[in-house]
Short mmCIF file of N, CA, C and O in Angstrom, two decimals:
data_model
loop_
_atom_site.label_atom_id
_atom_site.label_comp_id
_atom_site.label_asym_id
_atom_site.label_seq_id
_atom_site.Cartn_x
_atom_site.Cartn_y
_atom_site.Cartn_z
N MET A 1 23.40 250.31 0.63
CA MET A 1 23.78 250.47 -0.90
C MET A 1 25.08 250.64 -0.81
O MET A 1 26.11 251.42 0.11
N ALA A 2 26.06 249.80 -1.68
CA ALA A 2 27.48 249.72 -2.10
C ALA A 2 27.70 251.16 -2.69
O ALA A 2 26.97 251.69 -3.72
N ALA A 3 29.07 251.75 -2.36
CA ALA A 3 29.27 252.95 -3.23
C ALA A 3 30.94 252.77 -3.40
O ALA A 3 31.90 252.17 -2.49
N THR A 4 31.05 253.24 -4.50
CA THR A 4 32.49 253.15 -4.85
C THR A 4 33.32 254.58 -4.73
O THR A 4 32.75 255.51 -5.24
N VAL A 5 34.08 254.70 -4.01
CA VAL A 5 34.89 256.11 -3.95
C VAL A 5 36.25 256.10 -4.79
O VAL A 5 37.16 254.82 -4.13
N ARG A 6 36.81 256.75 -5.95
CA ARG A 6 37.96 256.58 -6.33
C ARG A 6 38.81 257.54 -5.75
O ARG A 6 38.32 258.72 -5.69
N VAL A 7 39.99 256.80 -5.56
CA VAL A 7 41.22 257.74 -4.83
C VAL A 7 42.46 257.63 -5.95
O VAL A 7 42.78 256.45 -6.21
N GLU A 8 43.01 258.28 -6.55
CA GLU A 8 44.13 258.29 -7.07
C GLU A 8 45.28 258.92 -6.26
O GLU A 8 45.20 260.46 -5.52
N LEU A 9 46.81 258.23 -6.42
CA LEU A 9 48.00 259.06 -5.52
C LEU A 9 48.82 259.10 -6.74
O LEU A 9 49.15 257.97 -7.18
N SER A 10 49.73 260.53 -6.88
CA SER A 10 50.52 260.65 -7.77
C SER A 10 51.49 261.25 -7.25
O SER A 10 51.72 261.97 -6.05
N GLN A 11 52.91 260.49 -7.62
CA GLN A 11 54.27 261.26 -7.25
C GLN A 11 54.34 262.52 -7.57
O GLN A 11 54.44 262.51 -9.03
N VAL A 12 54.49 263.84 -7.08
CA VAL A 12 54.66 265.03 -7.91
C VAL A 12 55.72 265.78 -7.56
O VAL A 12 55.93 267.09 -7.86
N GLY A 13 56.77 265.22 -6.81
CA GLY A 13 58.08 265.75 -6.41
C GLY A 13 58.77 264.62 -5.78
O GLY A 13 58.27 263.59 -5.40
N PRO A 14 60.03 265.23 -5.36
CA PRO A 14 61.04 264.10 -4.84
C PRO A 14 60.48 263.45 -3.61
O PRO A 14 60.61 262.33 -2.99
N SER A 15 59.87 264.39 -2.79
CA SER A 15 59.23 263.77 -1.53
C SER A 15 57.64 264.34 -1.31
O SER A 15 57.06 263.93 -0.04
N THR A 16 56.98 264.81 -2.17
CA THR A 16 55.72 265.02 -2.21
C THR A 16 54.84 264.06 -3.23
O THR A 16 55.02 263.87 -4.35
N SER A 17 53.39 263.84 -2.83
CA SER A 17 52.50 263.00 -3.22
C SER A 17 51.26 263.87 -3.50
O SER A 17 51.24 264.62 -2.21
N GLU A 18 50.57 264.04 -4.23
CA GLU A 18 49.39 264.53 -4.13
C GLU A 18 48.08 263.16 -4.31
O GLU A 18 48.22 262.43 -5.20
N GLY A 19 47.07 263.29 -3.58
CA GLY A 19 45.91 262.44 -3.57
C GLY A 19 44.70 263.11 -4.23
O GLY A 19 44.61 264.60 -3.86
N VAL A 20 44.09 262.60 -4.87
CA VAL A 20 42.78 262.96 -5.80
C VAL A 20 41.47 262.43 -5.03
O VAL A 20 41.53 260.82 -5.50
N VAL A 21 40.54 262.84 -4.68
CA VAL A 21 39.38 261.93 -4.38
C VAL A 21 38.33 262.24 -4.88
O VAL A 21 37.95 263.58 -5.32
N ARG A 22 37.44 261.06 -5.47
CA ARG A 22 36.32 261.59 -6.24
C ARG A 22 36.50 262.65 -7.50
O ARG A 22 35.77 263.43 -8.02
N GLY A 23 37.80 262.64 -8.09
CA GLY A 23 38.32 263.33 -9.36
C GLY A 23 38.23 264.85 -9.22
O GLY A 23 38.77 265.49 -10.24
N LYS A 24 38.16 265.35 -7.55
CA LYS A 24 38.25 266.87 -7.69
C LYS A 24 39.11 267.29 -6.27
O LYS A 24 39.45 268.71 -6.12
N HIS A 25 38.98 266.78 -5.17
CA HIS A 25 39.58 267.07 -4.08
C HIS A 25 40.82 266.53 -4.11
O HIS A 25 41.30 265.66 -4.11
N ARG A 26 41.90 267.51 -3.85
CA ARG A 26 43.18 267.49 -3.85
C ARG A 26 43.92 267.44 -2.46
O ARG A 26 43.68 268.75 -1.85
N VAL A 27 44.73 266.87 -2.27
CA VAL A 27 45.74 266.99 -1.07
C VAL A 27 46.91 266.78 -1.40
O VAL A 27 47.18 265.72 -1.76
N LEU A 28 47.93 267.63 -1.09
CA LEU A 28 49.17 267.28 -1.02
C LEU A 28 49.78 266.83 0.25
O LEU A 28 49.63 267.15 1.44
N VAL A 29 50.67 265.72 0.10
CA VAL A 29 51.29 264.94 1.29
C VAL A 29 52.77 265.01 1.23
O VAL A 29 53.38 264.89 0.05
N ASP A 30 53.59 265.44 2.24
CA ASP A 30 54.90 265.89 2.14
C ASP A 30 55.77 265.62 3.34
O ASP A 30 55.20 265.83 4.40
N ARG A 31 57.03 265.78 3.38
CA ARG A 31 57.78 265.63 4.73
C ARG A 31 58.34 267.04 5.08
O ARG A 31 58.20 267.66 4.32
N PRO A 32 58.41 267.08 6.49
CA PRO A 32 58.95 268.45 6.70
C PRO A 32 60.25 268.79 6.20
O PRO A 32 61.08 267.67 5.99
N VAL A 33 61.13 270.11 6.20
CA VAL A 33 62.06 270.22 5.60
C VAL A 33 63.36 269.49 6.64
O VAL A 33 64.29 268.90 6.00
N GLU A 34 62.76 269.47 7.83
CA GLU A 34 64.25 268.87 8.52
C GLU A 34 64.07 267.33 8.49
O GLU A 34 64.84 266.86 8.87
N LYS A 35 63.01 266.76 7.95
CA LYS A 35 63.26 265.21 7.57
C LYS A 35 63.20 264.94 5.87
O LYS A 35 63.10 263.87 5.58
N GLY A 36 63.85 265.99 5.39
CA GLY A 36 64.19 265.92 4.05
C GLY A 36 63.20 266.18 2.79
O GLY A 36 63.38 265.78 1.69
N GLY A 37 62.13 266.71 3.30
CA GLY A 37 61.03 266.97 2.33
C GLY A 37 61.02 268.48 2.19
O GLY A 37 61.97 269.24 2.15
N GLU A 38 59.88 269.06 1.35
CA GLU A 38 60.05 270.38 0.80
C GLU A 38 58.62 271.28 1.69
O GLU A 38 58.60 272.31 1.43
N ASP A 39 57.96 270.28 2.48
CA ASP A 39 57.02 271.03 3.33
C ASP A 39 55.93 271.62 2.64
O ASP A 39 55.29 272.48 2.88
N ARG A 40 55.50 270.83 1.58
CA ARG A 40 54.57 271.24 0.66
C ARG A 40 52.98 270.86 1.16
O ARG A 40 52.16 271.31 0.67
N GLY A 41 53.06 270.20 2.19
CA GLY A 41 51.68 269.61 2.74
C GLY A 41 51.99 268.74 3.84
O GLY A 41 53.35 268.77 4.23
N PRO A 42 50.89 268.46 4.81
CA PRO A 42 51.01 267.60 6.07
C PRO A 42 52.11 266.46 5.66
O PRO A 42 51.83 265.73 4.41
N TRP A 43 52.59 265.74 6.58
CA TRP A 43 53.26 264.55 6.51
C TRP A 43 52.18 263.42 6.49
O TRP A 43 51.12 263.63 7.10
N GLY A 44 52.65 262.19 6.02
CA GLY A 44 51.64 261.21 6.26
C GLY A 44 50.79 260.82 7.56
O GLY A 44 49.89 260.39 7.73
N ALA A 45 51.85 260.96 8.53
CA ALA A 45 51.47 260.72 9.80
C ALA A 45 49.99 261.41 10.37
O ALA A 45 49.22 260.94 10.71
N SER A 46 50.38 262.75 10.24
CA SER A 46 49.27 263.47 10.71
C SER A 46 48.12 263.68 9.77
O SER A 46 46.93 263.98 10.07
N SER A 47 48.48 263.55 8.57
CA SER A 47 47.17 263.36 7.41
C SER A 47 46.25 262.10 7.69
O SER A 47 45.16 262.35 7.46
N SER A 48 46.79 261.29 8.31
CA SER A 48 46.15 259.92 8.64
C SER A 48 44.86 260.28 9.87
O SER A 48 44.06 259.51 9.81
N LEU A 49 45.00 261.04 10.63
CA LEU A 49 44.38 261.93 11.60
C LEU A 49 43.13 262.53 11.10
O LEU A 49 42.10 262.82 11.78
N TRP A 50 43.41 263.18 10.17
CA TRP A 50 42.07 264.04 9.72
C TRP A 50 40.89 263.52 9.55
O TRP A 50 39.70 264.12 10.14
N PRO A 51 40.33 262.27 9.19
CA PRO A 51 39.15 261.59 9.25
C PRO A 51 38.78 261.50 10.54
O PRO A 51 37.35 261.75 10.73
N TRP A 52 39.39 261.34 11.47
CA TRP A 52 39.03 261.28 13.05
C TRP A 52 38.30 262.84 13.46
O TRP A 52 37.35 262.79 14.16
N GLY A 53 39.04 263.77 13.18
CA GLY A 53 38.73 265.26 13.36
C GLY A 53 37.23 265.26 12.81
O GLY A 53 36.37 266.34 13.19
N ALA A 54 37.15 265.08 11.67
CA ALA A 54 36.06 265.30 10.72
C ALA A 54 34.96 264.57 11.23
O ALA A 54 33.85 265.20 10.52
N ALA A 55 35.04 263.28 11.62
CA ALA A 55 33.73 262.49 11.90
C ALA A 55 33.46 263.05 13.25
O ALA A 55 32.05 262.65 13.45
N SER A 56 33.97 263.65 14.19
CA SER A 56 33.60 264.23 15.11
C SER A 56 32.42 265.48 15.56
O SER A 56 32.56 266.19 14.26
#
């Protein structure tokens, strides 16, 4: 059975993006301060590893 999962991505700061999945689960993604960000969330490279940890 096919399913559709809606994902929205918005720029919420100079270096921060917010991802919203299924309309209610929110994640901020940002760069560390030393890379020019505000460190409001994990950066893209580390956030791409979450599914691997959650699936195990």
